[in-house]
Structure formats: structure tokens, C-alpha cells
mmCIF file with all atom_site columns, C-alpha atoms in Angstrom:
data_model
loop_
_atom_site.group_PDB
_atom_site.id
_atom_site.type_symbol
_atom_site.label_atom_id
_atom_site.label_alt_id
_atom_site.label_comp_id
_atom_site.label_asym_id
_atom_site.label_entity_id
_atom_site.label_seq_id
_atom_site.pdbx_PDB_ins_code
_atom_site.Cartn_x
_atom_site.Cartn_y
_atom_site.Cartn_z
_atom_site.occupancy
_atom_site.B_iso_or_equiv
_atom_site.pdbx_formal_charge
_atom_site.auth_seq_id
_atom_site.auth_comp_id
_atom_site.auth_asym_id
_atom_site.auth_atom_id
_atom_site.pdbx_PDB_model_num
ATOM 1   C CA . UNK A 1 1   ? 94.537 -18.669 69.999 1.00 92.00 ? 220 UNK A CA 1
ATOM 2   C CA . UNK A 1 2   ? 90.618 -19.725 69.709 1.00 97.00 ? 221 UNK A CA 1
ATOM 3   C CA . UNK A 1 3   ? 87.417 -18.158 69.752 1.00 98.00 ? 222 UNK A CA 1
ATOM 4   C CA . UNK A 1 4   ? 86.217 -20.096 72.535 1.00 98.00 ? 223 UNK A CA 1
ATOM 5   C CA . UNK A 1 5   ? 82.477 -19.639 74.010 1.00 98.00 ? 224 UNK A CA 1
ATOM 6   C CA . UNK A 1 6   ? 81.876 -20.748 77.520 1.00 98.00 ? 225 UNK A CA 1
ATOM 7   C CA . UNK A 1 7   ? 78.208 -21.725 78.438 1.00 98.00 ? 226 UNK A CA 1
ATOM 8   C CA . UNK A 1 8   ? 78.337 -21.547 81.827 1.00 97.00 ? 227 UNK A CA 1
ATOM 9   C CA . UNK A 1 9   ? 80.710 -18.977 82.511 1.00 98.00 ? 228 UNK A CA 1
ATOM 10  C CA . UNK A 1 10  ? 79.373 -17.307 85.949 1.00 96.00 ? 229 UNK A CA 1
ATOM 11  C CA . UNK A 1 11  ? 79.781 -20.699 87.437 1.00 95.00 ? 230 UNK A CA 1
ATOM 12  C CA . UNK A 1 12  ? 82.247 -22.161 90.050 1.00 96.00 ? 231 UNK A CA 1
ATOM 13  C CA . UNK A 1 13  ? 84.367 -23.909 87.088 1.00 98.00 ? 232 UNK A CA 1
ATOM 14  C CA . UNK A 1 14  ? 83.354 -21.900 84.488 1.00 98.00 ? 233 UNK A CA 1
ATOM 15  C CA . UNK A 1 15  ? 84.545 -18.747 85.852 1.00 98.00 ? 234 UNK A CA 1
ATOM 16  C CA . UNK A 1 16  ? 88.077 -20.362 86.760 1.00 98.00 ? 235 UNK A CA 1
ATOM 17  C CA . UNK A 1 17  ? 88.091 -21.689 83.395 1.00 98.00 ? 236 UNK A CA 1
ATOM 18  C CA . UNK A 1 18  ? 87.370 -17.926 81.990 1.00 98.00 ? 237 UNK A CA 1
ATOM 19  C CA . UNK A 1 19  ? 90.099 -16.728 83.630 1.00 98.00 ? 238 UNK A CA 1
ATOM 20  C CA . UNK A 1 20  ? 92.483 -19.586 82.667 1.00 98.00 ? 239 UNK A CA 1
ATOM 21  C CA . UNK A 1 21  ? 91.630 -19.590 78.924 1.00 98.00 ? 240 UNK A CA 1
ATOM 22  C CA . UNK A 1 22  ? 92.178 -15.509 78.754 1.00 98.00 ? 241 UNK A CA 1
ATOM 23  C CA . UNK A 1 23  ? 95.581 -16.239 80.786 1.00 98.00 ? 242 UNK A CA 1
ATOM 24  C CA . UNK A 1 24  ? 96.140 -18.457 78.009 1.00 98.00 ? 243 UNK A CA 1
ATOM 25  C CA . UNK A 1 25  ? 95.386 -15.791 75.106 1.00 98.00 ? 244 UNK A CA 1
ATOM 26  C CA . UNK A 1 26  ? 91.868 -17.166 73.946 1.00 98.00 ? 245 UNK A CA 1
ATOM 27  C CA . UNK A 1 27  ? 89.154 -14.942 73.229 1.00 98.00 ? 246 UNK A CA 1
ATOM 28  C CA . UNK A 1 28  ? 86.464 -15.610 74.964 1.00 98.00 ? 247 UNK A CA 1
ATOM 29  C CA . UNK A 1 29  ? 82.474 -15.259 74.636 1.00 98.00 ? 248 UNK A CA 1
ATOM 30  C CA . UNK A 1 30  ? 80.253 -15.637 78.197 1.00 98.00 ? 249 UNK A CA 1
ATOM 31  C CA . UNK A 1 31  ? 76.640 -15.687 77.574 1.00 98.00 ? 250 UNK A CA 1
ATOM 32  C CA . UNK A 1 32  ? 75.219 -15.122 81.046 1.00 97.00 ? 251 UNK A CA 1
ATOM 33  C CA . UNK A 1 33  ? 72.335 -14.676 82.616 1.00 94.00 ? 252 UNK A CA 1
ATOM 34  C CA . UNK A 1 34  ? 73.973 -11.963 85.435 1.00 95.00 ? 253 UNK A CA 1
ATOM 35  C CA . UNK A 1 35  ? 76.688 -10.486 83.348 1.00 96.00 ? 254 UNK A CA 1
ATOM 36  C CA . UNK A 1 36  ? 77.721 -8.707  86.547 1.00 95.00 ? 255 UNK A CA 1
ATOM 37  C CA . UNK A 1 37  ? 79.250 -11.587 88.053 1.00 96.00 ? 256 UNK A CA 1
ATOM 38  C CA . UNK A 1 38  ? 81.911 -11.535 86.011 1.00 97.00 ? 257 UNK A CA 1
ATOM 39  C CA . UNK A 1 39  ? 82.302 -7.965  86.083 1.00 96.00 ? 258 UNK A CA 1
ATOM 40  C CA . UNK A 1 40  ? 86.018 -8.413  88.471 1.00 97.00 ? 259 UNK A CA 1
ATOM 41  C CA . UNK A 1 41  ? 87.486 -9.612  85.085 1.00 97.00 ? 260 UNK A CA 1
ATOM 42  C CA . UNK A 1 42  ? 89.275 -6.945  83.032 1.00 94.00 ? 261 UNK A CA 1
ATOM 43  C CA . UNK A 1 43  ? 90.304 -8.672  79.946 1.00 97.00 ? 262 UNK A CA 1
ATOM 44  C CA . UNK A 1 44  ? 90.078 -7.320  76.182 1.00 97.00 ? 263 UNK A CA 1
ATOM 45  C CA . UNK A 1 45  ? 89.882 -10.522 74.976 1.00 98.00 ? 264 UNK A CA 1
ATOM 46  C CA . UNK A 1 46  ? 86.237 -10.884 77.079 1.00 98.00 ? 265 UNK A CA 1
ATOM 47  C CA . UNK A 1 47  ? 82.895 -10.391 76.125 1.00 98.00 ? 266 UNK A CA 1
ATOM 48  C CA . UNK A 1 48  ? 80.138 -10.940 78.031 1.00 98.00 ? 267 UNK A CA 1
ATOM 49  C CA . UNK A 1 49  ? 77.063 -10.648 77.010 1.00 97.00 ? 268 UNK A CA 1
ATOM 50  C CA . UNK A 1 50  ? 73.283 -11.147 78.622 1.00 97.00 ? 269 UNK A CA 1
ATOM 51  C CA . UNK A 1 51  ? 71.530 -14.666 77.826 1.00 98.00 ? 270 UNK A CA 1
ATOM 52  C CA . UNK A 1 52  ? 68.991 -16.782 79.343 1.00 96.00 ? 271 UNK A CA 1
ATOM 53  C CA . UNK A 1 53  ? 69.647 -20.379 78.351 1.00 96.00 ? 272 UNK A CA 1
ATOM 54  C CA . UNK A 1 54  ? 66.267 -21.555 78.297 1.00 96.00 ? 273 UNK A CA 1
ATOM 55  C CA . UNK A 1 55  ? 65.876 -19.105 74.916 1.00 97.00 ? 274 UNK A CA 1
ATOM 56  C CA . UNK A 1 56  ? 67.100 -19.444 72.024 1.00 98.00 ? 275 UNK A CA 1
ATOM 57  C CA . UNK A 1 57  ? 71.338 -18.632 72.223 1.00 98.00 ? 276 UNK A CA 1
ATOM 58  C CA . UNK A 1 58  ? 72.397 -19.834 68.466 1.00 98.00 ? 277 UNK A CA 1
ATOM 59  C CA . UNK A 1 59  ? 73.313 -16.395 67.739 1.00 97.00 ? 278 UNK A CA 1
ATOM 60  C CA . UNK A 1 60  ? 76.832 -16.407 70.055 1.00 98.00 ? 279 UNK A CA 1
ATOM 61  C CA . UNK A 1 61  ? 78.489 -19.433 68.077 1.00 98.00 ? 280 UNK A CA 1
ATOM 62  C CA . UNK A 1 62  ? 78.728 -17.365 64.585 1.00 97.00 ? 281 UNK A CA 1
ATOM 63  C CA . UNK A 1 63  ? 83.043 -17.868 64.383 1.00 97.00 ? 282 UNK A CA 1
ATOM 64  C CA . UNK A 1 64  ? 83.322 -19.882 67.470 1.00 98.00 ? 283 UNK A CA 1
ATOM 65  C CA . UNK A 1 65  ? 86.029 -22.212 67.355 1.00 98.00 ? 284 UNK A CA 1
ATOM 66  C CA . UNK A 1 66  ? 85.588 -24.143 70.571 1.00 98.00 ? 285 UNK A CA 1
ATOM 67  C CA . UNK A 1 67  ? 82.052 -24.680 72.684 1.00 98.00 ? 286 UNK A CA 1
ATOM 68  C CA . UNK A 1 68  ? 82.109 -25.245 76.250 1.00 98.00 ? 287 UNK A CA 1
ATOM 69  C CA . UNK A 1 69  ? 79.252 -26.182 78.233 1.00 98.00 ? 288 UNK A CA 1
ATOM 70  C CA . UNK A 1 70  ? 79.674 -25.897 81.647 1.00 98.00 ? 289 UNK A CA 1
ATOM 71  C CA . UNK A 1 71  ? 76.572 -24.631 83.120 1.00 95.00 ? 290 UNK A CA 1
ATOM 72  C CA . UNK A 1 72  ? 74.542 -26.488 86.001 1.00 86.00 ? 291 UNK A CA 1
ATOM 73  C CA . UNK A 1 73  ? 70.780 -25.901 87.179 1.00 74.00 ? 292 UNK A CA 1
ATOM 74  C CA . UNK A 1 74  ? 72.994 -25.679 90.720 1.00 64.00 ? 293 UNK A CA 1
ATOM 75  C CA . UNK A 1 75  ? 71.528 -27.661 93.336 1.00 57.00 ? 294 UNK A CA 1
ATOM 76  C CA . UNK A 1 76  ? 69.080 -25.509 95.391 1.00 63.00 ? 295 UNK A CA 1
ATOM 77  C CA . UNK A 1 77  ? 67.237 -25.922 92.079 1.00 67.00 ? 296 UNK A CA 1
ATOM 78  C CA . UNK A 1 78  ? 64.047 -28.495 90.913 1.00 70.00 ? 297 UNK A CA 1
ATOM 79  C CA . UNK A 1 79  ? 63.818 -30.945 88.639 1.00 74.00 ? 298 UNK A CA 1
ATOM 80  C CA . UNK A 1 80  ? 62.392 -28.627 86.252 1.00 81.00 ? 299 UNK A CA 1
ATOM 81  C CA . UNK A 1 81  ? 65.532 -26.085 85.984 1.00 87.00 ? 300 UNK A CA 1
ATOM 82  C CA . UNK A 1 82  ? 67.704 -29.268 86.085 1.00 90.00 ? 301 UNK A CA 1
ATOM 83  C CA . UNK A 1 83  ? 65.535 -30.639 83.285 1.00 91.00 ? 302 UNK A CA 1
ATOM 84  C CA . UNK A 1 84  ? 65.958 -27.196 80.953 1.00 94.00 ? 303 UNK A CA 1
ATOM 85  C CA . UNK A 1 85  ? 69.556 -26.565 81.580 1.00 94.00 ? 304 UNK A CA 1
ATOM 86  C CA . UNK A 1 86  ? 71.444 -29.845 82.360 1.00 94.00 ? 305 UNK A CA 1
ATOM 87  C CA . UNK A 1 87  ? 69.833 -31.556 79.784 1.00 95.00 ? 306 UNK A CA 1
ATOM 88  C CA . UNK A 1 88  ? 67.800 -28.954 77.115 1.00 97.00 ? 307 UNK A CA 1
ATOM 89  C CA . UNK A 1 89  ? 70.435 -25.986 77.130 1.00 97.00 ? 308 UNK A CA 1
ATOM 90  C CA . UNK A 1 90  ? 72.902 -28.273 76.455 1.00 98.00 ? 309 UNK A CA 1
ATOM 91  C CA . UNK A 1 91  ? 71.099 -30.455 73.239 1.00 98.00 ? 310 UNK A CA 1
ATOM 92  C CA . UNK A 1 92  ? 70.475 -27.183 72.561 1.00 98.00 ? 311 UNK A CA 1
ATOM 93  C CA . UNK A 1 93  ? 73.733 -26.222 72.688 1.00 98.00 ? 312 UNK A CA 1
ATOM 94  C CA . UNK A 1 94  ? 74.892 -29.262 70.155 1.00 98.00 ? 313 UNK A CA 1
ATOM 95  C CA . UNK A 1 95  ? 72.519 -28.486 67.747 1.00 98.00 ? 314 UNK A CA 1
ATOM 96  C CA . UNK A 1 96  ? 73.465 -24.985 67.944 1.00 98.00 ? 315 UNK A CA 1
ATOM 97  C CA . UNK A 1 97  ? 77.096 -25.832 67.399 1.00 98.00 ? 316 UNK A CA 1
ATOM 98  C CA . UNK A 1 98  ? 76.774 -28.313 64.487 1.00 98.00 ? 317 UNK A CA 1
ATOM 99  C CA . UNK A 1 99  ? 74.807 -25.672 62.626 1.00 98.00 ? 318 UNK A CA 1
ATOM 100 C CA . UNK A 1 100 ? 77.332 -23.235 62.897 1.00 98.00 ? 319 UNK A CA 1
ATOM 101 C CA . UNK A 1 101 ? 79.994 -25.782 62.242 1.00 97.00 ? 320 UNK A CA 1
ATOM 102 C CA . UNK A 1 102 ? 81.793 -25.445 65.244 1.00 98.00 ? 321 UNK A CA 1
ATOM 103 C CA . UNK A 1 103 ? 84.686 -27.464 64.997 1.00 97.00 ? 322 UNK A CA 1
ATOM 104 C CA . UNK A 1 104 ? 84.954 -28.852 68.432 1.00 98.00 ? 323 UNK A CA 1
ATOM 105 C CA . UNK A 1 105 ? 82.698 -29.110 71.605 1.00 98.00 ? 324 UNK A CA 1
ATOM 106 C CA . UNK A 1 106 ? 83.767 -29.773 75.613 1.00 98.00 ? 325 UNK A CA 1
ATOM 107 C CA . UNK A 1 107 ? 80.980 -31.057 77.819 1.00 98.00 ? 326 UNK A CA 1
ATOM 108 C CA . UNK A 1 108 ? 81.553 -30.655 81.553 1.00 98.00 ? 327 UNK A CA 1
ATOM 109 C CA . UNK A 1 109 ? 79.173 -33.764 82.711 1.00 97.00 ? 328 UNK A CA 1
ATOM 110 C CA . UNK A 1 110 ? 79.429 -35.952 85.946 1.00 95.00 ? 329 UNK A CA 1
ATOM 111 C CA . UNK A 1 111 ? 80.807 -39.274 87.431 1.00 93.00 ? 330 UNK A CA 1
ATOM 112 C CA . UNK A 1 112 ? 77.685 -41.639 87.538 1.00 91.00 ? 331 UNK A CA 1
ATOM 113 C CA . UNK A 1 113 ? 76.372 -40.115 84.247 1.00 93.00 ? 332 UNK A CA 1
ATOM 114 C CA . UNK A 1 114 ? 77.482 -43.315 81.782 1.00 92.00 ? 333 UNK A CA 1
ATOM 115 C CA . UNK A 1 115 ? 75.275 -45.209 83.863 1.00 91.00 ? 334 UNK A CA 1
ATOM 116 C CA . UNK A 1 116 ? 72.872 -43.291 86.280 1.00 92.00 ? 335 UNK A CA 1
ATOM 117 C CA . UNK A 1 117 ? 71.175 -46.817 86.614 1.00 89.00 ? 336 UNK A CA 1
ATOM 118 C CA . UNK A 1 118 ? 74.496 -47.953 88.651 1.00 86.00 ? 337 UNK A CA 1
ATOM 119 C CA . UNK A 1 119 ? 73.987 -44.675 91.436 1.00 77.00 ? 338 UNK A CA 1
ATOM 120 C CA . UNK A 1 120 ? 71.594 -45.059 94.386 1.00 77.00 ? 339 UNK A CA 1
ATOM 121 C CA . UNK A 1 121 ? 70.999 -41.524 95.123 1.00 78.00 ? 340 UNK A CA 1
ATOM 122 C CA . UNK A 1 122 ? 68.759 -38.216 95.328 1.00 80.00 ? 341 UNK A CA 1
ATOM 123 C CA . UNK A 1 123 ? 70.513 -36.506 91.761 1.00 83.00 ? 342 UNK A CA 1
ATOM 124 C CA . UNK A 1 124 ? 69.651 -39.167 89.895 1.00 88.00 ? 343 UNK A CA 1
ATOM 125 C CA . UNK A 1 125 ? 67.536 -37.193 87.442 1.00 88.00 ? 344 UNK A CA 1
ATOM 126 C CA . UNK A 1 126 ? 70.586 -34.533 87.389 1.00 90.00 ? 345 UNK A CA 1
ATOM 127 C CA . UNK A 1 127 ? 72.536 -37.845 86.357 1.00 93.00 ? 346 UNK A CA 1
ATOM 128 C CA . UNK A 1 128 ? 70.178 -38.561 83.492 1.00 93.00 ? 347 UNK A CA 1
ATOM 129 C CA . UNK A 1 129 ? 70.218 -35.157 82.177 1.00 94.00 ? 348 UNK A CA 1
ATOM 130 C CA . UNK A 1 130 ? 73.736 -35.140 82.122 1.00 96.00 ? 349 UNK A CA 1
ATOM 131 C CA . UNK A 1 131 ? 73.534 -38.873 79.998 1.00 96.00 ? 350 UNK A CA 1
ATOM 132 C CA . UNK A 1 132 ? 70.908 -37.836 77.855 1.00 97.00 ? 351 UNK A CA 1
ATOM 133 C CA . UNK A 1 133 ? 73.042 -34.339 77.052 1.00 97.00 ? 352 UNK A CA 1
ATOM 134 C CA . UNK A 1 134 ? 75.897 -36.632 76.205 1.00 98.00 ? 353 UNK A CA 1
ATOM 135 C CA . UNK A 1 135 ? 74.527 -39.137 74.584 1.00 98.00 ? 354 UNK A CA 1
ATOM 136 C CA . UNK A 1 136 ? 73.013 -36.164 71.990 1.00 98.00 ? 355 UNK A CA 1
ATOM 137 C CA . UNK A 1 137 ? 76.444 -34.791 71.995 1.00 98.00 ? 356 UNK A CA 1
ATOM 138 C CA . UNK A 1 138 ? 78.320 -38.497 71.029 1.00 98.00 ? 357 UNK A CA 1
ATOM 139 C CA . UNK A 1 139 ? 75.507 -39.110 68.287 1.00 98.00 ? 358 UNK A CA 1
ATOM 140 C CA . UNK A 1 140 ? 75.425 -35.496 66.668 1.00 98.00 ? 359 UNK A CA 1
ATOM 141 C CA . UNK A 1 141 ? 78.979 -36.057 64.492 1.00 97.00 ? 360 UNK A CA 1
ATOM 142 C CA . UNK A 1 142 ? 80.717 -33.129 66.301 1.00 98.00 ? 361 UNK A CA 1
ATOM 143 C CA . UNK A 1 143 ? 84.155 -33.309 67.325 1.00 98.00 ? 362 UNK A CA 1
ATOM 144 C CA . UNK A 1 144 ? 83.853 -33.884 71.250 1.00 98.00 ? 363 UNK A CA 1
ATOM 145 C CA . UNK A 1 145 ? 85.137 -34.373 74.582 1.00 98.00 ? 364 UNK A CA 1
ATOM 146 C CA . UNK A 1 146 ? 83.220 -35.359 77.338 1.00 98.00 ? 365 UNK A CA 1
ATOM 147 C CA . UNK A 1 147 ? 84.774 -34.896 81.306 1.00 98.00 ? 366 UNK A CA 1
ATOM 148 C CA . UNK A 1 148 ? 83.437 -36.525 83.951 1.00 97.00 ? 367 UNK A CA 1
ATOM 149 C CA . UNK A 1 149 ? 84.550 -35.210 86.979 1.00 97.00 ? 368 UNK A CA 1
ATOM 150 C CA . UNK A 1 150 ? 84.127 -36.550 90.373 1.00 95.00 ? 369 UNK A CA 1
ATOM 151 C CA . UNK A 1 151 ? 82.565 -35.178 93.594 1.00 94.00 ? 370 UNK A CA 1
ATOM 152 C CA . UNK A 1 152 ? 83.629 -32.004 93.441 1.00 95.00 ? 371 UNK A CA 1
ATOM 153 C CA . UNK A 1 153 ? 86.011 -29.594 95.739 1.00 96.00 ? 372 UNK A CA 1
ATOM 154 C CA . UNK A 1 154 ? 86.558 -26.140 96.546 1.00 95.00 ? 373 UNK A CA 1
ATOM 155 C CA . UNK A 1 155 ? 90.197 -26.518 97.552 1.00 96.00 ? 374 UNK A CA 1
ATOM 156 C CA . UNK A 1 156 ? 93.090 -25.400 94.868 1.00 96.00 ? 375 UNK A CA 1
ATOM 157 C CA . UNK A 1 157 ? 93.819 -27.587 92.183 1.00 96.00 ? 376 UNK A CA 1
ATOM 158 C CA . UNK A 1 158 ? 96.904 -29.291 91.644 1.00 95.00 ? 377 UNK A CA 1
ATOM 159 C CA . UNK A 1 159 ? 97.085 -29.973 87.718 1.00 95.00 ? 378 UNK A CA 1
ATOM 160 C CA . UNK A 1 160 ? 97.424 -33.706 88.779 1.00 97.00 ? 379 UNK A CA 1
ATOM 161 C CA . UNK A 1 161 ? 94.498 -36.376 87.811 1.00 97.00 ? 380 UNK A CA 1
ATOM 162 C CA . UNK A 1 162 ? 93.610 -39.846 87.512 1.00 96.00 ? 381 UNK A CA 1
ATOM 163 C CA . UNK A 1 163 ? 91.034 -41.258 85.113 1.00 96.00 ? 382 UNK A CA 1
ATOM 164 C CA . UNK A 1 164 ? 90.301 -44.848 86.366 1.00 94.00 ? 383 UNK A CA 1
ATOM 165 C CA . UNK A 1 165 ? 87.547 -44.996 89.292 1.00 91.00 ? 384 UNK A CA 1
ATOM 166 C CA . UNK A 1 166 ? 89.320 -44.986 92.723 1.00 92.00 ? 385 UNK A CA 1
ATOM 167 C CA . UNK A 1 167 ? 88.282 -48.003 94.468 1.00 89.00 ? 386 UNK A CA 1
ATOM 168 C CA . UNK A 1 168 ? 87.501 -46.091 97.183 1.00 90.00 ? 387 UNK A CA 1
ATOM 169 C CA . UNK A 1 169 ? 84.575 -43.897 96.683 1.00 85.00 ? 388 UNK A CA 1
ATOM 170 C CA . UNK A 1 170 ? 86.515 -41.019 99.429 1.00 89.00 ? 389 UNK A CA 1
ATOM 171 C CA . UNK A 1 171 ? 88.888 -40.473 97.142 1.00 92.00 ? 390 UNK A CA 1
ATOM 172 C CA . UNK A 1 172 ? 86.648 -39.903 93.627 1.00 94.00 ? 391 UNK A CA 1
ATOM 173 C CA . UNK A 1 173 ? 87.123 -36.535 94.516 1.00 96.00 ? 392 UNK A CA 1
ATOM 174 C CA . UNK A 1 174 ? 88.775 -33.265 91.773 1.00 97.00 ? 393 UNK A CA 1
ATOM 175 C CA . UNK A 1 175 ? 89.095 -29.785 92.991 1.00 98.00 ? 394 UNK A CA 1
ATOM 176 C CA . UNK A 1 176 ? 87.029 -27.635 90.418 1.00 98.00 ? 395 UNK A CA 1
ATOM 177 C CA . UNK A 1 177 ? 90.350 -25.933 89.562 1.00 98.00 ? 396 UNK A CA 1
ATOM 178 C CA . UNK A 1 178 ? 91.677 -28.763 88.172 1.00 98.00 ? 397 UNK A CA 1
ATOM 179 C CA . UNK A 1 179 ? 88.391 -29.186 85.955 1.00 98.00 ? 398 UNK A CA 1
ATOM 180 C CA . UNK A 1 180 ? 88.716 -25.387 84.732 1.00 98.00 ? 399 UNK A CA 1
ATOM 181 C CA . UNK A 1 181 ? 92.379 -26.414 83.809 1.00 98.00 ? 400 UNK A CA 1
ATOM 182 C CA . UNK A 1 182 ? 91.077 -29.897 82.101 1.00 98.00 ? 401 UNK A CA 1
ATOM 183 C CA . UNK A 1 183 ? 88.822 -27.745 79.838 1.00 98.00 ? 402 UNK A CA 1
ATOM 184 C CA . UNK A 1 184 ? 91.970 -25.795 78.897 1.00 98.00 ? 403 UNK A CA 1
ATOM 185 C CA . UNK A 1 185 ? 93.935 -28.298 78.335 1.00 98.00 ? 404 UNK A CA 1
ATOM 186 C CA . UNK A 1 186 ? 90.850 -29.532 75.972 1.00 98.00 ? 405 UNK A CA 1
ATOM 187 C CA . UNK A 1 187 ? 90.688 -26.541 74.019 1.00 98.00 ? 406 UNK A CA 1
ATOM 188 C CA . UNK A 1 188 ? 94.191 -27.186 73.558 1.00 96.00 ? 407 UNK A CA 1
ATOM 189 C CA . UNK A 1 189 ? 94.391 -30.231 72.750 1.00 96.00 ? 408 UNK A CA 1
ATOM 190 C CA . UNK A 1 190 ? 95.032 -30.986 68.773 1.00 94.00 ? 409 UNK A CA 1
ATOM 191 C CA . UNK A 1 191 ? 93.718 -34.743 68.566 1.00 94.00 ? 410 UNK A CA 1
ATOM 192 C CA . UNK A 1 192 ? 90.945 -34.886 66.336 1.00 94.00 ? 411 UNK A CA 1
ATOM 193 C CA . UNK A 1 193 ? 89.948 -38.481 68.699 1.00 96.00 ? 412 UNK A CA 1
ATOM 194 C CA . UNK A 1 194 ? 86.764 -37.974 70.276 1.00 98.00 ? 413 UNK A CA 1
ATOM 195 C CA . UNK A 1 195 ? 87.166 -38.914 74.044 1.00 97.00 ? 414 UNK A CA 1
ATOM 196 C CA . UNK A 1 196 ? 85.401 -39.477 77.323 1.00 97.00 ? 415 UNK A CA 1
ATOM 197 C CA . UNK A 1 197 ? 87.725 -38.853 80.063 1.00 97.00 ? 416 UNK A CA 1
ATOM 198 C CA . UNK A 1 198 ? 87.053 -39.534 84.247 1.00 97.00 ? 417 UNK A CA 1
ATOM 199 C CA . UNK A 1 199 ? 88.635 -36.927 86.226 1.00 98.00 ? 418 UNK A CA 1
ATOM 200 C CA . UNK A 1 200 ? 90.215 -37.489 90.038 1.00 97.00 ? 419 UNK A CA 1
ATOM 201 C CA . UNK A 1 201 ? 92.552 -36.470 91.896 1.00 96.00 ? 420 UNK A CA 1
ATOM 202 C CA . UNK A 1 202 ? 95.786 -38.302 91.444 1.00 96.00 ? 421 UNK A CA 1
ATOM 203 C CA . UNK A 1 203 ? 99.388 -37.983 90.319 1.00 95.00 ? 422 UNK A CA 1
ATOM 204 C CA . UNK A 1 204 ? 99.580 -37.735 86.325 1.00 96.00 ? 423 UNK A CA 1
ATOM 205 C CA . UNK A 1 205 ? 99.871 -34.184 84.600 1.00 97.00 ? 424 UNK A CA 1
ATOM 206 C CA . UNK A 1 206 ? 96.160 -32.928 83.574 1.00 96.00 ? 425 UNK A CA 1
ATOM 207 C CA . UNK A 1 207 ? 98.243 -32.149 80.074 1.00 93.00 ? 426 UNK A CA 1
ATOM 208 C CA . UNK A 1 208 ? 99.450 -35.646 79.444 1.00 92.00 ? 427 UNK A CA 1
ATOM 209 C CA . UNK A 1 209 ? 95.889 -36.831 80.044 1.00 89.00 ? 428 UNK A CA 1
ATOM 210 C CA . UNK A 1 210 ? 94.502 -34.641 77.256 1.00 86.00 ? 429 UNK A CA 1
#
């Protein structure tokens, strides 16, 4: 069992990957900024409290074990929120971590964000937030993993993946139940080897992966 915090919580995948990680007997800490959308979740082993990530949020990793950041500036947003949360919250986030010495850190990023250069299209500055994020993240010493996911689905997951790019650009698709289950499987995990893992849909076991 962990201490895990989950930064991003009232989200699509966050939210799954609540659920998931109290299913699995972590503890769990959701700093949100609408605490009651995640009021349908009766768990002891959740607290949520109220937090606006563009202030200051060190104070919820005192005895974390695990960080997860999983929140998105969602995409009816500008370039500002995407600049504050996709890329500010989450150096913020790090430095938060490594202060409290944190002993590991999951980033939820994006396909396209090792080399937003390489992607023609309109989130390209969500891309570069999510680089810059994980570049801070790879440089700041702490034990990491970085997921990339692909284009993103609403159907049910299948605990199946593939982490080399699909040739066809169709099928660099992941249901976001299968990411909630990758950042499980993450907290899980017991290699101390940072990694940087692509996520699609495919036929290997999202444990053997991590």
C-alpha cells in the first residue's frame, strides 16, 4: 500500500485511476479544484481536499509516496490555462515533490510531446507544455515515469498495449481506462529504472509493460 497523491484527480483518467488505485488498497490524496466531483466515491482510504493548481499546493506531498500528475487545461481552454497547468502546475509539481522527497513521480504527458517539432497541428503549444513539463521532470533527479499515451478514447479499456508507434496513425489510439490502469500498474511497479513508455492499443498485458 502507498500514499499516493493524484494531481488531476476530477479528470477523465484521473478519476478512473482514483478509483483503481483505492480498488487496489492505496490511500489516496485528490487536490481538486471542485471537490464535488468526486463526491460518488465512498472510500476511507480518500481524501479530497480543495486546491487551485495555479497556487501554491506543496503542502499535500508531506508523506506522499507516489505523485501523479494527471491534470489537463482540457481543451475548451486558451493558451494561457494550458500554459499554467500543462506546463507550470506540473514543474511545479516536481519541485514540490523533490522537496518533500517523494520517492517516485508518474507524469501522464502525450504522443507528439518528445518532439512537438515533428506534429503539424493546432495543440502544438499543449505539446510543448507537455515537453517542457517533462523535460523538468527527467532533469530534476526524481525517480520517474513518463506515459505517453495516444489519441485518446472513451470506450472500456482492455489492459492490453503496445509501445512502438503504429504505422498507421488510426490505430495510435488507448482507451483512457487503460491509461488509469498504466498509472497503477506504475505505482506498482518496483524498478527503480526511470522510463518513458508510448501507450496504444495492442495485445501485450499493461503489467508486463511496466
Amino acid at each position: 500500500m502507498a500514499n499516493v497523491l493524484v494531481i488531476g484527480a476530477s479528470g477523465q483518467i484521473g478519476k478512473q485511476a482514483t478509483v483503481k488505485l483505492l480498488d487496489a488498497g492505496h490511500k489516496v490524496l485528490a487536490p481538486v479544484r471542485s471537490p464535488d466531483k468526486l463526491s460518488d466515491i465512498q472510500n476511507d482510504n480518500l481524501s479530497v481536499v480543495e486546491q487551485d493548481l495555479e497556487k501554491d499546493f506543496s503542502a499535500h506531498f508531506e508523506r506522499i509516496d507516489v505523485a501523479v500528475f494527471t491534470a489537463g487545461s482540457g481543451g475548451n481552454t486558451g493558451a494561457d490555462k494550458t500554459l499554467m497547468i500543462d506546463l507550470w502546475a506540473a514543474r511545479n509539481a516536481v519541485n514540490y515533490a523533490k522537496a518533500a522527497g517523494t520517492s517516485k513521480f508518474i507524469m501522464v504527458s502525450s504522443i507528439g510531446a518528445g518532439d512537438p517539432d515533428s506534429v503539424e497541428s493546432a495543440i502544438k503549444p499543449y505539446l510543448v507544455a507537455k515537453h517542457m513539463a517533462d523535460e523538468h521532470l527527467i532533469n530534476s533527479g526524481l525517480h520517474h515515469i513518463i506515459l505517453r499515451p495516444g489519441t485518446l478514447q472513451n470506450e472500456p479499456g482492455t489492459h492490453l498495449v503496445r509501445t512502438d508507434m503504429p504505422s498507421n496513425k488510426d490505430d495510435a489510439v488507448i482507451p483512457r481506462e487503460d491509461v488509469a490502469t498504466a498509472i497503477v500498474e506504475s505505482v506498482a511497479r518496483e524498478s527503480k529504472e526511470n522510463t518513458i513508455t508510448y501507450l496504444f492499443k495492442g495485445d501485450m498485458p499493461i503489467s508486463q509493460v511496466l
